[in-house]
Coordinates of C-alpha atoms in Angstrom, one line a residue:
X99 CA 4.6 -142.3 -72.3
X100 CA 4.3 -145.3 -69.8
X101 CA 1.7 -146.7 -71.7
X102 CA 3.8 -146.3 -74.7
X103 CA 6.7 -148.0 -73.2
X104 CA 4.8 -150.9 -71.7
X105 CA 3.3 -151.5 -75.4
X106 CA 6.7 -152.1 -77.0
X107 CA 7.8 -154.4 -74.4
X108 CA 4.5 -156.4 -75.0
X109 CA 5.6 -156.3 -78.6
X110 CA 9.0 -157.4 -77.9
X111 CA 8.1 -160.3 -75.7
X112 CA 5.3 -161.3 -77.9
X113 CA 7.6 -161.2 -81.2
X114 CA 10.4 -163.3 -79.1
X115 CA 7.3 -166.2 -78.3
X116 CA 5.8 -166.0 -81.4
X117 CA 9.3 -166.1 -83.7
X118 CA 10.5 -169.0 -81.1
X119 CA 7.7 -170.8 -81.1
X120 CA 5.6 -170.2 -84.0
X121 CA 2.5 -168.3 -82.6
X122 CA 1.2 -165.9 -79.7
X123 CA 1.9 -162.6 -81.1
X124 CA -1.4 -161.4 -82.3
X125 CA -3.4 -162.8 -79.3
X126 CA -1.1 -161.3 -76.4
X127 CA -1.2 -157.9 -78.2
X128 CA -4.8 -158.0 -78.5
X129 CA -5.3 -158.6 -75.3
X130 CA -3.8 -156.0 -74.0
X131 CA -5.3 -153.5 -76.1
X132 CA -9.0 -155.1 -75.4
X133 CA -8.1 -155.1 -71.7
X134 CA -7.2 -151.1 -71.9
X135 CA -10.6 -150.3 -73.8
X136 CA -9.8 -151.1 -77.5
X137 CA -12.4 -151.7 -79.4
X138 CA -12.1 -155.0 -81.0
X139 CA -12.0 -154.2 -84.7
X140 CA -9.5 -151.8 -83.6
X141 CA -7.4 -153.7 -81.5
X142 CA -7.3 -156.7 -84.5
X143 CA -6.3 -153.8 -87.2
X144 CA -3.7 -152.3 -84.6
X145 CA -2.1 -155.5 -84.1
X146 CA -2.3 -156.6 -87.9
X147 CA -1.1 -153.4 -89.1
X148 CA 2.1 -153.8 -86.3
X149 CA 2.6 -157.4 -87.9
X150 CA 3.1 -156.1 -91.5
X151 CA 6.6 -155.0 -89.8
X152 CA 7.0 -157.5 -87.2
X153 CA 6.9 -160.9 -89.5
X154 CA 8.3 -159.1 -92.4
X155 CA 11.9 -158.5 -90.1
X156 CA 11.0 -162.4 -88.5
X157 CA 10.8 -163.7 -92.2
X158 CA 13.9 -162.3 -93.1
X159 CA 15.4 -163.1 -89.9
X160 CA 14.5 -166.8 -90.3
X161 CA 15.4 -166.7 -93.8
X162 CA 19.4 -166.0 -92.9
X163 CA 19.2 -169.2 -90.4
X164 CA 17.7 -171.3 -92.9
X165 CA 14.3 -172.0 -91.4
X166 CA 12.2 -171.7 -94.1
X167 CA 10.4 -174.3 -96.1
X168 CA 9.1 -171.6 -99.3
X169 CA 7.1 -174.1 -100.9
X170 CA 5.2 -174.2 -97.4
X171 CA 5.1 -170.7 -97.4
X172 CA 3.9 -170.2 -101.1
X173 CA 1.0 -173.1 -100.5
X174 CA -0.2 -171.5 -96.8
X175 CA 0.5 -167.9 -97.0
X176 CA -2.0 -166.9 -100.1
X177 CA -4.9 -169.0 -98.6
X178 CA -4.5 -167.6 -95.6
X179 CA -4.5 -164.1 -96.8
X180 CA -7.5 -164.7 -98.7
X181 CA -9.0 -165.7 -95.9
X182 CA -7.7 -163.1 -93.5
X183 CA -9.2 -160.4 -96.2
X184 CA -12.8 -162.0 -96.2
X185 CA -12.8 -162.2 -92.5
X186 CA -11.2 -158.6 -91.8
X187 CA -13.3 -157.1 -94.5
X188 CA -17.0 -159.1 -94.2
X189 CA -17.2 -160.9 -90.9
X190 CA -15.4 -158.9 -88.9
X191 CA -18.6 -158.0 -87.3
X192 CA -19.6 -161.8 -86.6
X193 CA -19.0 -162.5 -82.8
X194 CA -16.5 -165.8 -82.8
X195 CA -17.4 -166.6 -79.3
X196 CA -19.6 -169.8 -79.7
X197 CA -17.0 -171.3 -82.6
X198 CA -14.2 -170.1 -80.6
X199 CA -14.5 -173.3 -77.5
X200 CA -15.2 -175.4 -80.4
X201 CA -11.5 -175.0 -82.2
X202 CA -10.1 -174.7 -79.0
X203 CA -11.1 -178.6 -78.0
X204 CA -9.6 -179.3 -81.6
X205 CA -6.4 -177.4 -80.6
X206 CA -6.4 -178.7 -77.3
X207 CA -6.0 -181.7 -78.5
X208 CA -3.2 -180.9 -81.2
X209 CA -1.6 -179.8 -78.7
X210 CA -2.2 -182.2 -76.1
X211 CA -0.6 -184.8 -79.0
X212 CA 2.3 -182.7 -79.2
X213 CA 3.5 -182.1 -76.0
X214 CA 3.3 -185.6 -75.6
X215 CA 4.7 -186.9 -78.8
X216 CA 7.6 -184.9 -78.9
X217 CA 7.9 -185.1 -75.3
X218 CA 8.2 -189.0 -74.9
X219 CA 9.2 -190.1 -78.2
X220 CA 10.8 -186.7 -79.9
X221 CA 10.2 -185.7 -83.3
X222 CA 8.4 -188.3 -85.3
X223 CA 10.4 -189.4 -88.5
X224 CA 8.1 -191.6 -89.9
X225 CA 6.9 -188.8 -92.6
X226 CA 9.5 -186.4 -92.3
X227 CA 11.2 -185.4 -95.7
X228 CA 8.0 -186.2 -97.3
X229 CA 5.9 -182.9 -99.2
X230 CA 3.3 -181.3 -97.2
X231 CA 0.5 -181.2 -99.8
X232 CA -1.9 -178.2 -101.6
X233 CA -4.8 -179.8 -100.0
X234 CA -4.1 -180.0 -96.8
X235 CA -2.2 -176.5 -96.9
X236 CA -4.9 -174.4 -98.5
X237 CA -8.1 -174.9 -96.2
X238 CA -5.8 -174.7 -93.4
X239 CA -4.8 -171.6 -94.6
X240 CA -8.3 -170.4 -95.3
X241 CA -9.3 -171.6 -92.1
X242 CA -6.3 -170.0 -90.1
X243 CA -6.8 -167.1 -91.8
X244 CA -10.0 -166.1 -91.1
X245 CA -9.8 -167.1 -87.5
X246 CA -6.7 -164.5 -87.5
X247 CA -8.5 -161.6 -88.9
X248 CA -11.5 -162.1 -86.8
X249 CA -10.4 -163.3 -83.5
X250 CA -7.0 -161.0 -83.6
X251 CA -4.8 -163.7 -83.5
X252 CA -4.9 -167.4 -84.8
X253 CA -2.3 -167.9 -87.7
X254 CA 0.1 -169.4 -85.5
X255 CA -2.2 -171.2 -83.3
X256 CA -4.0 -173.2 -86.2
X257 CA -1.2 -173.1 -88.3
X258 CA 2.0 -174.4 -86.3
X259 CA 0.4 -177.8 -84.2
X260 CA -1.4 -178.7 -87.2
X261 CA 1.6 -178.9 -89.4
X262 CA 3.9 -180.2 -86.4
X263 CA 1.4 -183.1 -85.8
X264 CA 1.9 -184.2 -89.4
X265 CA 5.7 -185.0 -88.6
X266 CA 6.7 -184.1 -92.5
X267 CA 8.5 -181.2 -91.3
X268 CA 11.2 -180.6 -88.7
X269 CA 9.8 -177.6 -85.8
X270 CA 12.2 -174.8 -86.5
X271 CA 10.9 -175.0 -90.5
X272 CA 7.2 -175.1 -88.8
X273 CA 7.8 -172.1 -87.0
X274 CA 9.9 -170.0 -89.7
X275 CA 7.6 -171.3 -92.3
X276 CA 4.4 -169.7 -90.5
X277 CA 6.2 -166.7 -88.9
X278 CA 6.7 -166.2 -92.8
X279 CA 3.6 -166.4 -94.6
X280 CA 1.9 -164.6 -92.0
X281 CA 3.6 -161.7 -93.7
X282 CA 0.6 -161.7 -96.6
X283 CA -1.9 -162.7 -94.2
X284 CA -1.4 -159.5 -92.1
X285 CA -1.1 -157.6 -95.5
X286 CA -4.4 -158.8 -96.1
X287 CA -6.4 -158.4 -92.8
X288 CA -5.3 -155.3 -92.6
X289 CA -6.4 -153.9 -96.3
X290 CA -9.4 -155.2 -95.1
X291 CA -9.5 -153.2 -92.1
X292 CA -9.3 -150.1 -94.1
X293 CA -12.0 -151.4 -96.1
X294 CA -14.2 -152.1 -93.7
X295 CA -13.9 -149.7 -90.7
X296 CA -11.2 -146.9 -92.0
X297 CA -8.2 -145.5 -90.2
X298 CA -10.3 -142.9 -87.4
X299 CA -10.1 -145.9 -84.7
X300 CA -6.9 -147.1 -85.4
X301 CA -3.8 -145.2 -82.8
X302 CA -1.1 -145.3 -85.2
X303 CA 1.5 -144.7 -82.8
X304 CA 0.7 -148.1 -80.6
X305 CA 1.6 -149.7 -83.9
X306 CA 4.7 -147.9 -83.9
X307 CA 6.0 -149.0 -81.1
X308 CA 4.4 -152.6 -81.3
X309 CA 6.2 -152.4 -84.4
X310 CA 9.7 -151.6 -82.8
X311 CA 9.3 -153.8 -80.0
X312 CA 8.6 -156.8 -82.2
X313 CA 11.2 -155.7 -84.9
X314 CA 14.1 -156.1 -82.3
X315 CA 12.8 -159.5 -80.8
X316 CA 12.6 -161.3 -84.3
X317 CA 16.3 -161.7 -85.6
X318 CA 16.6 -163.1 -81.5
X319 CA 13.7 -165.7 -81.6
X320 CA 15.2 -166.7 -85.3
X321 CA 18.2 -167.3 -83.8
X322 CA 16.9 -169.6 -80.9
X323 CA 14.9 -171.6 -83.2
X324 CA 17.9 -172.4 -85.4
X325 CA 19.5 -173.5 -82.0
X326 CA 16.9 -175.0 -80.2
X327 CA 16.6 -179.2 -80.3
X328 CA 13.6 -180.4 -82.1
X329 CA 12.7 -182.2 -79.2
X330 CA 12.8 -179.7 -76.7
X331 CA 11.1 -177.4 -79.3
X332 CA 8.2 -179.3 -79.7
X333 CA 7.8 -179.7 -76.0
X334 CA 7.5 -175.9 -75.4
X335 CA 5.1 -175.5 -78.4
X336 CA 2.9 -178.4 -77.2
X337 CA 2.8 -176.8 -73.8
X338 CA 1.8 -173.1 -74.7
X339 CA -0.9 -174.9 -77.6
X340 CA -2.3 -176.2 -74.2
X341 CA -2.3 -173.5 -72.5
X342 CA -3.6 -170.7 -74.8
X343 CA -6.6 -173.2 -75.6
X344 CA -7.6 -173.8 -71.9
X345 CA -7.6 -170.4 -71.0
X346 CA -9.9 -169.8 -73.9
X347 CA -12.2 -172.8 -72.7
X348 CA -12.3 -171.9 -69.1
X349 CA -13.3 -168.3 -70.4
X350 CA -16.0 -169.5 -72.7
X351 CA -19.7 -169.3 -71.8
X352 CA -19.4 -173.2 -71.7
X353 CA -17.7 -173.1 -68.7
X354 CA -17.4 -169.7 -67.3
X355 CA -14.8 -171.1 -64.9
X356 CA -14.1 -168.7 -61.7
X357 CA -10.7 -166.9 -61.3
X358 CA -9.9 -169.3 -58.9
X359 CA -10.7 -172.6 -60.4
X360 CA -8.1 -171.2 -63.5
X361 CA -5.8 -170.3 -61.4
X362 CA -5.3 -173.2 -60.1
X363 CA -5.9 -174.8 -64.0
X364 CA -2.3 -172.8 -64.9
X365 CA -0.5 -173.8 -62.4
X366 CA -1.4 -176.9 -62.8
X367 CA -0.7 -176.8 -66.6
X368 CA 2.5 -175.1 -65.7
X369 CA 4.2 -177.5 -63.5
X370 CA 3.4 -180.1 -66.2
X371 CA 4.6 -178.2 -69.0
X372 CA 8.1 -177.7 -66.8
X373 CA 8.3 -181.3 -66.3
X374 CA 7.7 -182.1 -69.9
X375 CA 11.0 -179.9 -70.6
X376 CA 13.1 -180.8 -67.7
X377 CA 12.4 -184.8 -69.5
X378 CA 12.7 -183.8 -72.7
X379 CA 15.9 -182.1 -71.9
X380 CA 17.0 -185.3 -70.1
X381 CA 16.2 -187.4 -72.9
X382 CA 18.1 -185.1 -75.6
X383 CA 21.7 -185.4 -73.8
X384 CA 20.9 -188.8 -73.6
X385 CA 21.0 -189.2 -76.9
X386 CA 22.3 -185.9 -78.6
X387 CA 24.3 -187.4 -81.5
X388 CA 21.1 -188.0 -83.0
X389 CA 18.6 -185.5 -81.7
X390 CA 20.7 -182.0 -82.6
X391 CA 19.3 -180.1 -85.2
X392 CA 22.0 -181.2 -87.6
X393 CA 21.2 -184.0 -86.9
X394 CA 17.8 -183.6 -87.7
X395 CA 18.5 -181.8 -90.5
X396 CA 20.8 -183.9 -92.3
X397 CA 17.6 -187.0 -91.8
X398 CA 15.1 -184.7 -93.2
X399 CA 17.6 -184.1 -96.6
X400 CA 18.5 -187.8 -96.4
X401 CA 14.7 -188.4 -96.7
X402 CA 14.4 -185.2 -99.3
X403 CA 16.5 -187.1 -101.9
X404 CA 15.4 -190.6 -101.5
X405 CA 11.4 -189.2 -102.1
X406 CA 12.7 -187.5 -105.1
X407 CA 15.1 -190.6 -106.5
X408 CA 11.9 -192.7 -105.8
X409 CA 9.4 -190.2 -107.5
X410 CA 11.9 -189.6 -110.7
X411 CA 12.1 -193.6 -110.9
X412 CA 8.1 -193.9 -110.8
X413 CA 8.1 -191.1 -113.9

């Protein structure tokens, strides 16, 4: 029963990172189950089974405070659950250890742009308003896909810094967009979970009360991204794209870093990520008439319209 307990408050506090900030959810719950004995197949079908619930109530959730982008969702989510199936259903066998330091230096550095970006200048509004495109959508679905079915966790990860560093899109669309596509990707991986190693590993009532857990988090997480300035926002997402990827690196065979030397690495990370926000909540009351969300908001329809006037006039 403790263990029971402790797994729906993983799910909870996963769900409230990962519908706040766009990723997290998959790779904490795997985690856990790999550091209690799971295999990994099983732990990545456990968790992806649990998410058919969990993003399905953060979709909705996100829906009713208007932080979805559906054409995003339409263009991302169906690559991605193609590529979650092939990866669930054919390589989930195929050890991701040596690609895995290799995306995390290209994440790392996503999110290194990020944290800084929004951090020191806030949310960039050069491109924003303007369409996020089929071909930069797709393979980064495919891509974030496949990492998410194999690795148990990656949509988020892949999906959110790559879209945020593209400044088209304001951060609480980022995050609801991906929270709700990931819907068909976990769909996916998990249909090819049952294909490919059955239901006899799987502990179906772990993902019943991941399920719960992460169910009751998601209209809360919604709700603070709807609130959340941009600014700040992106801040906190830069910082935890940091930190998941040098905790993967430091872990790696490449540099097999003692517990000490990461350790230290977090808290070093840490105190820099806090100072990021303590700034970047400086520099939003400084200049909160035009860094709210509505504000935001009313730019990024401002910008909407004038690429649509431009594009009816060129036609």
């Amino acid at each position: 029963m403790r263990a029971l307990i402790l797994l729906g408050l993983v799910g909870f506090a996963a769900q409230l990172v990962d519908g706040s900030l766009g990723m997290a959810y998959g790779v904490t719950s795997t985690t856990l189950l790999l550091a209690i004995g799971t295999n990994p197949a099983a732990a990545s079908a456990t968790v992806h089974l649990a998410e058919i619930g969990t993003t399905l109530a953060s979709g909705i959730s996100h829906w009713r405070f208007n932080n979805i982008d559906w054409k995003v969702v339409a263009k991302i989510g169906v690559p991605g659950a193609i590529g979650a199936f092939v990866g669930a259903t054919f390589l989930s066998g195929l050890s991701t250890e040596v690609a895995a330091p290799i995306m995390s230096i290209i994440l790392l550095t996503l999110g290194v742009y990020v944290l800084i970006r929004f951090t020191a200048f806030g949310l960039p509004r050069g491109n924003l308003g303007k369409p996020l495109r089929k071909r930069f959508l797709a393979p980064l679905g495919l891509v974030a896909g496949f990492v998410d079915a194999t690795g148990g966790g990656g949509w988020g990860p892949v999906g959110t810094p790559a879209i945020l560093a593209s400044g088209r899109l304001a951060p609480r669309k980022v995050i609801g967009s991906i929270d709700a596509s990931e819907f068909l990707v976990a769909i996916a991986a998990s249909v090819g979970f049952f294909v490919g190693i059955g239901s006899e590993n799987i502990d179906f009532s772990w993902v019943a009360v991941l399920l719960i857990g992460g169910v009751i988090a998601a209209p809360i997480a919604a709700w603070l991204v709807r609130h959340i300035p941009p600014r700040i926002l992106g801040s906190a997402v830069g910082g935890i794209i940091v930190l998941t990827n040098i905790r993967t690196l430091l872990r790696s065979d490449w540099i097999d870093a003692s517990g000490g030397v990461q350790s230290a690495a977090y808290i070093a990370i840490a105190v820099l990520w806090a100072a990021a926000i303590a700034y970047s909540v400086r520099e939003y009351r400084r200049d909160r008439d035009n860094e709210t969300v509505e504000a935001i908001e009313e730019e990024e329809k401002k910008r909407r319209a004038a690429e649509q006037e431009t594009a009816g006039t060129v036609s």
